[in-house]
Tab-separated table of C-alpha atoms in Angstrom:
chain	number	residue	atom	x	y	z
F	1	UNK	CA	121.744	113.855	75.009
F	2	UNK	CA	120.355	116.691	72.909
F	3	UNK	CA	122.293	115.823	69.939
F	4	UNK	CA	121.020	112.081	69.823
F	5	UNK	CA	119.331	112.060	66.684
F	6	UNK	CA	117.753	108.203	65.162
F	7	UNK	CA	115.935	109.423	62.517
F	8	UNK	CA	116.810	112.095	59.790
F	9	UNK	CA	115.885	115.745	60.905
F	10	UNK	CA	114.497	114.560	64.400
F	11	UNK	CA	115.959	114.730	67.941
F	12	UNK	CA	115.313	113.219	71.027
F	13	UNK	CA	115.864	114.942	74.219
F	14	UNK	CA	114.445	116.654	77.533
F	15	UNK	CA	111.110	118.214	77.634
F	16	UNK	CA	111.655	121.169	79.603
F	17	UNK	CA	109.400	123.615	81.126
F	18	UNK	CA	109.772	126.104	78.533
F	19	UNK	CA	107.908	123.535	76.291
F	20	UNK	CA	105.421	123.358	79.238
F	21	UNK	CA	102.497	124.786	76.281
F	22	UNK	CA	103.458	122.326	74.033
F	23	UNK	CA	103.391	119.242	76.118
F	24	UNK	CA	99.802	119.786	76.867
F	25	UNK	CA	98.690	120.660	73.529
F	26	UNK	CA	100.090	117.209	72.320
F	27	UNK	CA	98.520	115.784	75.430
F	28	UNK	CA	95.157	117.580	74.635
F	29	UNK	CA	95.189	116.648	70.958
F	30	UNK	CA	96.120	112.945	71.397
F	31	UNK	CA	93.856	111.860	74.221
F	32	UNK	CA	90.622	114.602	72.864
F	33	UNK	CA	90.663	116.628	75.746
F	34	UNK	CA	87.678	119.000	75.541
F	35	UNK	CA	86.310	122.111	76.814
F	36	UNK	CA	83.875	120.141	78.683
F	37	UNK	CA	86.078	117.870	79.916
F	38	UNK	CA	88.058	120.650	81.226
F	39	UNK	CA	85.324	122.560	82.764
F	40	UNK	CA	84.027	118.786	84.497
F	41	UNK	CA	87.722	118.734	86.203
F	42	UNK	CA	86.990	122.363	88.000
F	43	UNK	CA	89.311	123.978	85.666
F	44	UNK	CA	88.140	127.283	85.235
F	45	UNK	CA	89.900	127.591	81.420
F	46	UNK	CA	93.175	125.447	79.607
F	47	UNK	CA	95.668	127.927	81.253
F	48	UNK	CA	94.818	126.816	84.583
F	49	UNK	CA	95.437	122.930	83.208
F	50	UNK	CA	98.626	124.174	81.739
F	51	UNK	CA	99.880	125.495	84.861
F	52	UNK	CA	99.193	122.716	86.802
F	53	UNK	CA	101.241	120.400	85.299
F	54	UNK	CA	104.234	122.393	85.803
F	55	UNK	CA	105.239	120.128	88.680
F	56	UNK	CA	105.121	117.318	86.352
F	57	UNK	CA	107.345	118.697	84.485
F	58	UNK	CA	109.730	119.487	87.038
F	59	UNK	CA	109.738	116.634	88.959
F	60	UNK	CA	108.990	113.747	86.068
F	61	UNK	CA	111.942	112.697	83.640
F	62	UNK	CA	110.124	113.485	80.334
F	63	UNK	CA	111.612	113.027	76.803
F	64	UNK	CA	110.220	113.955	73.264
F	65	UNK	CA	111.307	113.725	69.734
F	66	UNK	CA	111.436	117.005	68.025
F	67	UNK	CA	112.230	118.147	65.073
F	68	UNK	CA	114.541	120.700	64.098
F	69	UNK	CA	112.644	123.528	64.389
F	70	UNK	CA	112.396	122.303	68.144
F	71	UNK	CA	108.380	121.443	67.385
F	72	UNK	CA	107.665	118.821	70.001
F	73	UNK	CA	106.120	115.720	68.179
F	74	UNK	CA	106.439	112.880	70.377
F	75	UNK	CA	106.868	112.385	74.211
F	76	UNK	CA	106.713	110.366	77.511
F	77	UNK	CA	106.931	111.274	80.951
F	78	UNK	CA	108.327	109.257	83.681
F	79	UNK	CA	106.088	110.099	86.875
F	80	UNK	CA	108.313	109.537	89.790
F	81	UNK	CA	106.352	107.037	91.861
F	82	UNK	CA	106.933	104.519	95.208
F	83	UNK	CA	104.757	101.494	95.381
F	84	UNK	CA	104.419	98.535	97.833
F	85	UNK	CA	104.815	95.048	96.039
F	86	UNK	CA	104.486	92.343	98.691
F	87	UNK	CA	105.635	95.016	101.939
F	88	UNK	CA	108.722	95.846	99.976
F	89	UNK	CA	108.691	99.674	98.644
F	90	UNK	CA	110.032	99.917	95.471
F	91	UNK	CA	110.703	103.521	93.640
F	92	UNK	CA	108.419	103.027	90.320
F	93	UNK	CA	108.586	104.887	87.149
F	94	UNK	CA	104.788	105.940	86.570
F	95	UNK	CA	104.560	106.126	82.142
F	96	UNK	CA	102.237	108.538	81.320
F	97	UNK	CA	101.832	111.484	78.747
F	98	UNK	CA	102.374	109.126	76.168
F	99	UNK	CA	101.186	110.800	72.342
F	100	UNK	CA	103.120	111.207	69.283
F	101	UNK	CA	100.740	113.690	66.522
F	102	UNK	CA	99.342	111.445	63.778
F	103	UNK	CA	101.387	113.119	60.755
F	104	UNK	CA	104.737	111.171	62.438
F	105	UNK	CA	103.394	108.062	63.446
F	106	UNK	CA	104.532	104.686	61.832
F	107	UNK	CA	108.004	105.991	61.992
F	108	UNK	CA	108.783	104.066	64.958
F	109	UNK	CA	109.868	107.132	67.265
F	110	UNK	CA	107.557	105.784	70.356
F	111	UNK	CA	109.575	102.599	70.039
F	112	UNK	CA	113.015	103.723	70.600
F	113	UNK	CA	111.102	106.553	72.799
F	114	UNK	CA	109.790	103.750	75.263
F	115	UNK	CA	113.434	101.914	74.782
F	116	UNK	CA	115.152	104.994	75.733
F	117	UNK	CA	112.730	105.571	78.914
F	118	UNK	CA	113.315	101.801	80.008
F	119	UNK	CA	117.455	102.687	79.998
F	120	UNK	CA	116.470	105.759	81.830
F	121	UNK	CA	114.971	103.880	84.699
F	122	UNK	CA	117.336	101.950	84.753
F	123	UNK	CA	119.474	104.546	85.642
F	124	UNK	CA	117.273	106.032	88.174
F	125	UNK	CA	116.764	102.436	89.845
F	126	UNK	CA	113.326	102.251	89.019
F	127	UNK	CA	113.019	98.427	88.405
F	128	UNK	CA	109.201	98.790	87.944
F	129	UNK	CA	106.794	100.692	85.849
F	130	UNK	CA	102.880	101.186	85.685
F	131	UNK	CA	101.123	102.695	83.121
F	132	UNK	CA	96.958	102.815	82.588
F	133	UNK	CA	96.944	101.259	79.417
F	134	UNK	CA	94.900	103.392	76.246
F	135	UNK	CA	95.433	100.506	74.150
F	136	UNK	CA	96.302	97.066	75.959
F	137	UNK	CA	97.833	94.734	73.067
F	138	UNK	CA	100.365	97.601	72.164
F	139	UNK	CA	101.675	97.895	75.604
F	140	UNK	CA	101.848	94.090	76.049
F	141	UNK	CA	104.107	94.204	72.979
F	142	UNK	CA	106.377	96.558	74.540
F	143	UNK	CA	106.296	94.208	77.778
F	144	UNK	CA	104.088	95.679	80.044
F	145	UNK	CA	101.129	93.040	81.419
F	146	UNK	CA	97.890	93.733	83.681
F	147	UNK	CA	98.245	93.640	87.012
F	148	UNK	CA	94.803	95.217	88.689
F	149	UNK	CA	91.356	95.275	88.096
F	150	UNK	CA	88.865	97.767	88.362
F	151	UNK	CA	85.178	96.734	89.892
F	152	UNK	CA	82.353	98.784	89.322
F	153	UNK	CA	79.479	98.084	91.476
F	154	UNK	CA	76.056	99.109	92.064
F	155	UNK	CA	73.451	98.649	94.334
F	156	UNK	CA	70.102	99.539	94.872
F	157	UNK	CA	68.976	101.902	98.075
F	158	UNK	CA	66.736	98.447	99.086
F	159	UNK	CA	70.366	96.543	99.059
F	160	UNK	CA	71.915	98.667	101.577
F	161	UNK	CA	73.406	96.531	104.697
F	162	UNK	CA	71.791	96.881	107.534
F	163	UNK	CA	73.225	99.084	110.732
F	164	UNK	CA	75.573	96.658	112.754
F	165	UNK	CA	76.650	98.409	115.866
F	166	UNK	CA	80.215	99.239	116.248
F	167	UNK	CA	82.194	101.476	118.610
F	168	UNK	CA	83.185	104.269	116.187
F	169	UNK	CA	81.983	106.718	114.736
F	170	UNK	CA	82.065	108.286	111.484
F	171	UNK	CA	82.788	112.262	110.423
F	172	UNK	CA	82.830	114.298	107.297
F	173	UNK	CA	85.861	115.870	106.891
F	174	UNK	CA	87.929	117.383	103.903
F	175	UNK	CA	89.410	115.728	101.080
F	176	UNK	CA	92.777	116.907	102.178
F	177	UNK	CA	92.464	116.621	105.915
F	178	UNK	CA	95.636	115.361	107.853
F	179	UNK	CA	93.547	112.196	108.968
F	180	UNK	CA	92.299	111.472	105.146
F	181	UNK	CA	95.994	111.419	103.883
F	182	UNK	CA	97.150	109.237	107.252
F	183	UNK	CA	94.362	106.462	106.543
F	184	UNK	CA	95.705	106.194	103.090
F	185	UNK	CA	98.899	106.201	104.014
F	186	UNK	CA	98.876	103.210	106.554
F	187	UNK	CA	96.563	101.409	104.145
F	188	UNK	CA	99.310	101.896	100.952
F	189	UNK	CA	102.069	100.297	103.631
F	190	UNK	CA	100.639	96.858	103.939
F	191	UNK	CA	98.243	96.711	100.925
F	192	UNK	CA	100.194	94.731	97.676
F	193	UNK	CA	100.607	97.242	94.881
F	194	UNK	CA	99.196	100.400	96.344
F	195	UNK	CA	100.860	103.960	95.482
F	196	UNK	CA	102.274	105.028	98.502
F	197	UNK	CA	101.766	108.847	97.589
F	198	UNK	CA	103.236	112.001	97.711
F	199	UNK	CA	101.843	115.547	97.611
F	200	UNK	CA	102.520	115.773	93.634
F	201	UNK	CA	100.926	112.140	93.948
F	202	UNK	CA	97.685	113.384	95.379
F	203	UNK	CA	97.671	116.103	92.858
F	204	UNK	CA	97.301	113.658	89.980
F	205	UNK	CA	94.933	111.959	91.500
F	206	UNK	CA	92.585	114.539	91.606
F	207	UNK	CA	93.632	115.512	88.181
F	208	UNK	CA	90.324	115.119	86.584
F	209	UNK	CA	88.137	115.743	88.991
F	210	UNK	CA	86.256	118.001	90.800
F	211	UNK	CA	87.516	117.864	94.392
F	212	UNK	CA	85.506	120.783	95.542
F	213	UNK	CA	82.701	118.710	95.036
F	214	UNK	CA	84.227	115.500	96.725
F	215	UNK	CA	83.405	114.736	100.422
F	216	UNK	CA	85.550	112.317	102.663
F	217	UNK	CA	83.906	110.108	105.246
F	218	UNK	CA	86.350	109.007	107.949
F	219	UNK	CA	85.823	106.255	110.522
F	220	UNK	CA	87.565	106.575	113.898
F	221	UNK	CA	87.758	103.976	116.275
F	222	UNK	CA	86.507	104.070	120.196
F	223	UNK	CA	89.906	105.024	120.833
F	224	UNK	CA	89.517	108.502	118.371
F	225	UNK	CA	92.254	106.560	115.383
F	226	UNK	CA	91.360	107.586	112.043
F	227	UNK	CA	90.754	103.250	110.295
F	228	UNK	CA	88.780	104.179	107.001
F	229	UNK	CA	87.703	106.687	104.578
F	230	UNK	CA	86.299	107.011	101.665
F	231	UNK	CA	85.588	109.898	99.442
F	232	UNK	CA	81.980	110.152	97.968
F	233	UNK	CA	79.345	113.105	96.337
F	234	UNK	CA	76.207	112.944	96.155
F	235	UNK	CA	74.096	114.000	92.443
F	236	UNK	CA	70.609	113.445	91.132
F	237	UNK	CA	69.904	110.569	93.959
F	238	UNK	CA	72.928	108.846	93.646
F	239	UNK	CA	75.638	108.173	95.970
F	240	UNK	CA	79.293	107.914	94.580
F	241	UNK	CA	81.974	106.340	96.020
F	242	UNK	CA	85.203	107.197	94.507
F	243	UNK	CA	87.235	104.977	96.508
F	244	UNK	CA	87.300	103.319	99.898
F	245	UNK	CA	90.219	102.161	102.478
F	246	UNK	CA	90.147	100.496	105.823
F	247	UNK	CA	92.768	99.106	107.759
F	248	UNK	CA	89.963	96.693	109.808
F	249	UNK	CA	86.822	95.276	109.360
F	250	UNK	CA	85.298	97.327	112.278
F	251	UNK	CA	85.839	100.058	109.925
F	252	UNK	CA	84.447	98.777	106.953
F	253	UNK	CA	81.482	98.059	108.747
F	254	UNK	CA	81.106	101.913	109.867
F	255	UNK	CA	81.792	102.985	106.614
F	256	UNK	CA	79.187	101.191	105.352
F	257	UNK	CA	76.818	102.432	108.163
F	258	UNK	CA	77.200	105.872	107.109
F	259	UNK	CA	76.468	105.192	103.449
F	260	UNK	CA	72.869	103.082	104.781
F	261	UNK	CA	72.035	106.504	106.923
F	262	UNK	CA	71.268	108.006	103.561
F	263	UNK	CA	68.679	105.413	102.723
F	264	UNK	CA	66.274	108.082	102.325
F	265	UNK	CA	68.006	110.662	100.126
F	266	UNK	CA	69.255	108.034	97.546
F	267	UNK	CA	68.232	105.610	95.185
F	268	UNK	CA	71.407	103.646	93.875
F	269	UNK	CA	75.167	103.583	95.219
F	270	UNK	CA	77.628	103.588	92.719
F	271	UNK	CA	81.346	103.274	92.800
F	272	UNK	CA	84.704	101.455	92.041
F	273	UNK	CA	86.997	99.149	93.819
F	274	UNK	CA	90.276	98.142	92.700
F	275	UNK	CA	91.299	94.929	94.560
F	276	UNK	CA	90.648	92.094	92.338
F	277	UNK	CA	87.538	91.020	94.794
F	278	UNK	CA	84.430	91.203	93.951
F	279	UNK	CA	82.077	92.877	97.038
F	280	UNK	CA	78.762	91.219	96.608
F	281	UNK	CA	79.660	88.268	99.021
F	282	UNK	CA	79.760	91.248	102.117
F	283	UNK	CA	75.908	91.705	101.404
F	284	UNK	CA	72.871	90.049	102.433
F	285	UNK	CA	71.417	91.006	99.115
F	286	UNK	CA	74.367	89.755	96.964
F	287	UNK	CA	72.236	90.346	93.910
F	288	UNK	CA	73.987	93.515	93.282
F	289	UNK	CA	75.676	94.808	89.727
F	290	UNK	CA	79.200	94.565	89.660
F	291	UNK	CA	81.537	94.877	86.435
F	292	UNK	CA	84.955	94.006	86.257
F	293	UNK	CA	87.985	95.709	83.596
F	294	UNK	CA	91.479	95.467	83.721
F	295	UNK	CA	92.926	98.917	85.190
F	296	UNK	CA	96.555	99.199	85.536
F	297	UNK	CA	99.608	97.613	83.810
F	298	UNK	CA	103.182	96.771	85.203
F	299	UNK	CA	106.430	95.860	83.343
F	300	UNK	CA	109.607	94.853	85.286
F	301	UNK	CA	112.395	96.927	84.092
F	302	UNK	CA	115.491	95.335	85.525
F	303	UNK	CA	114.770	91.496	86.122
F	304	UNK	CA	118.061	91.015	88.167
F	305	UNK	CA	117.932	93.604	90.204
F	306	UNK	CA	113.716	93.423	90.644
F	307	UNK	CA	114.300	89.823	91.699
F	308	UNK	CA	117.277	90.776	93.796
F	309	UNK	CA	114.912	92.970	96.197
F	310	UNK	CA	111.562	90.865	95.272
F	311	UNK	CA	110.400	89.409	99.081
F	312	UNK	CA	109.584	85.730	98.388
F	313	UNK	CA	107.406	84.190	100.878
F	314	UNK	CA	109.320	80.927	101.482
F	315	UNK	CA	112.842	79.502	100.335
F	316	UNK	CA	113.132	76.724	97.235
F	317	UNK	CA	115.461	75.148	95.472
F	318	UNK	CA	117.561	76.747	93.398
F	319	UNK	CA	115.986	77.264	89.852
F	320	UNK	CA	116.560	80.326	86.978
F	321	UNK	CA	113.983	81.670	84.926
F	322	UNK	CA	114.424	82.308	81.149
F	323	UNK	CA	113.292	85.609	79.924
F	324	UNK	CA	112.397	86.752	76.669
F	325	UNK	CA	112.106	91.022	76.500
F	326	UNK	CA	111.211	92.636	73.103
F	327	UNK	CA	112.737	95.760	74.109
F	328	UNK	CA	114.989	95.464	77.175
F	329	UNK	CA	118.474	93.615	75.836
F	330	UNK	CA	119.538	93.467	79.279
F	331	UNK	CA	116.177	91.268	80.493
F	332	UNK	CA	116.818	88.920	78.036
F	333	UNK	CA	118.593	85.385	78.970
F	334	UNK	CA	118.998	83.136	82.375
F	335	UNK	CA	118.499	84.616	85.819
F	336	UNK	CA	119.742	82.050	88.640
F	337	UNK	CA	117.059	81.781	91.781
F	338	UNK	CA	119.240	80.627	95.176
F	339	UNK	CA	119.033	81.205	98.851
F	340	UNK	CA	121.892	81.948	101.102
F	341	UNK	CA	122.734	80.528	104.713
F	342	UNK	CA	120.606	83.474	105.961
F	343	UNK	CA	118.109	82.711	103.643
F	344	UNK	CA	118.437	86.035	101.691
F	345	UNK	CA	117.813	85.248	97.752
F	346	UNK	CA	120.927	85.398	95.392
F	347	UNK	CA	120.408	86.471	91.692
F	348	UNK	CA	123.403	85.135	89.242
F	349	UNK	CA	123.199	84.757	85.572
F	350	UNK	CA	123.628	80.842	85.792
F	351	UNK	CA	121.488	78.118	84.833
F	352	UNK	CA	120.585	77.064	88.484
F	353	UNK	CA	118.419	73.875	88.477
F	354	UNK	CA	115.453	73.778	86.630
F	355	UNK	CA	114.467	76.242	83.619
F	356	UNK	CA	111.328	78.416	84.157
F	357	UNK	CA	110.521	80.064	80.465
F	358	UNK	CA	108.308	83.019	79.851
F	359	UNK	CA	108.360	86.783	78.514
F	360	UNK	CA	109.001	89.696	80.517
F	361	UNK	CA	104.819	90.343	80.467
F	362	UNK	CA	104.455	86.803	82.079
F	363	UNK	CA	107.140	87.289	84.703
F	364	UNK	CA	105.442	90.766	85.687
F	365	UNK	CA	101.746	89.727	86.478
F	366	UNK	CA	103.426	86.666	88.254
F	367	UNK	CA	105.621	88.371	90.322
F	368	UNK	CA	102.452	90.959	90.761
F	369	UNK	CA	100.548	88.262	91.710
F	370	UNK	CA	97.628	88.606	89.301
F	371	UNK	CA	97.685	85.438	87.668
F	372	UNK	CA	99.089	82.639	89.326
F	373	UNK	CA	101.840	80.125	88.241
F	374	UNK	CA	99.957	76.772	87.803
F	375	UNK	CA	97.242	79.513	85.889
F	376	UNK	CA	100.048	80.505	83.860
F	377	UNK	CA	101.404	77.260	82.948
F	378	UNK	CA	98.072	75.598	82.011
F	379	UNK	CA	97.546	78.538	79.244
F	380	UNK	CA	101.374	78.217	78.242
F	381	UNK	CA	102.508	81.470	79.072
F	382	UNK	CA	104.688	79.397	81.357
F	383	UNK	CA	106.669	76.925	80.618
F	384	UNK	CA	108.665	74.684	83.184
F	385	UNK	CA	108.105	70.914	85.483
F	386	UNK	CA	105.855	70.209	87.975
F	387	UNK	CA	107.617	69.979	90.929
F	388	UNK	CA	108.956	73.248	89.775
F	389	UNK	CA	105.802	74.790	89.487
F	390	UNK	CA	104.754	73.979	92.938
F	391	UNK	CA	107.461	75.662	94.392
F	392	UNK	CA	106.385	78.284	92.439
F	393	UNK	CA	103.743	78.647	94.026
F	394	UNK	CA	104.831	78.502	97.442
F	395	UNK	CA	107.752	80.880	97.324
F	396	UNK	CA	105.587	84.020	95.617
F	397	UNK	CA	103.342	85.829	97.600
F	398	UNK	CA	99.192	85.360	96.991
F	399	UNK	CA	97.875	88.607	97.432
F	400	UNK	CA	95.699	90.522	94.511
F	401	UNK	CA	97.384	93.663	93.858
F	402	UNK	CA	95.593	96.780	94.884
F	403	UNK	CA	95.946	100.300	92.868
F	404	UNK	CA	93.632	103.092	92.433
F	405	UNK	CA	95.588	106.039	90.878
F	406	UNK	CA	95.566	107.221	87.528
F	407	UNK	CA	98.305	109.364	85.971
């Protein structure tokens, strides 16, 4: 692999921890990290970033172009990753560390870059991949498509819910307690989308923040179970919530209880959820601030075997989809939909009843369940018959995808 060489005088190959100071300087010049920045993350100086990404390095499959006086110029990682799409887990290739240096770009090296990664996970059976996107219409012409919101909301200390009594009780515990990461972890098994995360997982998330600063707030039941958290600060009369998890209502409602008992310290409640669902209708004052942005995007690397593993919700007919991928040759052409005797889907590449066209970026937020197929159809991103269609929507899963990580 380290002699693979596309363009003249450049070569693409393994970023390896001895280029550990270079990754992050191309990482720090592409996406303007400042000093600032760095000191807002509890980073006491850039060695201390530097170091910390060392188990990036080791564990992610990252690859840069560089040229031949082994200058790194161009890179992406491959963040090692297991997500739950529809109560299936499915290893998922995180893409992150993207950057090539201005001087080189235009010479299409992040193309074959992001073609090479795609064969790569491939390889490592990784038919998924998320990215946040830094620049949405370039990534949807590579194949990826959203797939999760982020809601912003805001209320006013007035808005708070009132107490409802419930049999739990709340306590303030560490970010890292054994409880906080068990909450989490039963909410990421049956919530659509969610990272179900590992230590180095947990470490990213916290990347860019503070967390000596962050408080978690966890809700235990009558019988002493851990069923919500939520980690929040507190600055200049305003409550943050970072994010929030419950496994029941009951919970939810105890959260919330805990946030009201601070009625009197606070003046506004700000904070993010990342389930496409807006939270206004839980409040009695629904007249609350709430903005919505796309978050995360998904691209499905290996249609046959994605589908092959992909948990429809009912059986159909058989039908095949058509696929159109700008980068991944193998994506491209007729996938055959069918159900066995035991009612376990088949994948062939035969023109099985009807035809269901689209791209690879349609296929993804369907399958993801952010958009729809009847959605898709009407704004032709979709194209295929009715009674088709209708199956369509019966056979995949209607859940809004949930996924609050960054990387």
């Amino acid at each position: 692999m380290d002699d693979r060489s596309v363009h003249e005088g450049f070569t693409l190959k393994k970023v390896e921890l001895k280029h550990l100071a270079q990754f992050n300087e191309l990482l720090r010049y592409v996406f303007q990290v400042t000093d600032s920045d760095i000191e807002e993350g509890g980073y006491e100086d850039e060695t201390e970033i530097v170091k910390s990404k060392r188990p990036v390095l080791r564990e992610a499959d990252v690859y840069g172009w560089f040229t031949e006086h082994d200058e790194l110029i161009s890179q992406l990682a491959m963040y090692p990753c297991t997500v739950n799409i529809h109560n299936k887990l499915y290893n998922m290739a995180g893409v992150t560390g993207v950057g090539t240096y201005p001087e080189y770009a235009n010479l299409g090296l992040m193309h074959d870059l992001i073609r090479f990664s795609l064969e790569k996970m491939r390889e490592n059976k990784q038919y998924i991949s998320y990215l946040y996107p830094y620049n949405i219409p370039y990534y949807r012409r590579k194949g990826w498509e959203i797939f999760s919101d982020k809601i912003t909301f805001e209320l006013k200390d007035t808005q708070l819910p009132k107490t409802v009594k419930v049999p739990g009780h709340v306590e303030r515990l560490e970010i890292n307690h054994p409880d906080v990461l068990d909450v989490y972890n039963r909410f990421s098994l049956t919530n659509h989308g969610a990272m179900v995360r590992t230590e180095l997982n947990w470490e990213e998330y916290w990347r860019w923040e503070n967390e000596e600063e962050r408080i978690a707030a966890v809700y235990y039941d009558e019988s002493d179970t851990a069923q919500g958290m939520f980690f929040y600060w507190i600055a200049e009369e305003i409550f943050h919530i970072k994010e929030m998890v419950y496994l029941n209502q009951e919970a939810r409602k105890g959260l919330w209880n805990f946030i009201s008992a601070h009625f009197s310290m606070i003046d506004l409640v700000q904070g993010d959820t990342y389930k496409n669902e807006p939270i206004a209708f839980l409040f009695e004052d629904s007249e609350i601030k709430e903005v919505i942005a796309p978050y995360f995007m998904a691209r499905i690397v290996d249609v046959e075997n994605f589908l092959a593993e992909y948990p429809f919700s009912a059986v159909g007919k058989p039908f095949h989809f058509v696929v159109r991928d700008p980068i991944a040759q193998w994506n491209n052409g007729v996938f055959g939909v069918s159900w066995d005797d035991q009612r376990q889907v088949v994948i062939t590449r035969e023109a099985l009843g009807k035809a269901v066209v689209l791209d690879i970026q349609t296929l993804s937020a369907m399958l993801m369940s952010y958009k729809r197929p009847s959605y898709l159809a009407k704004i032709e991103r979709l194209d295929t018959d009715g009674n088709t269609l209708h199956m369509l929507e019966r056979i995949i899963p209607n859940q809004a995808a949930y996924f609050s990580d960054y990387f």
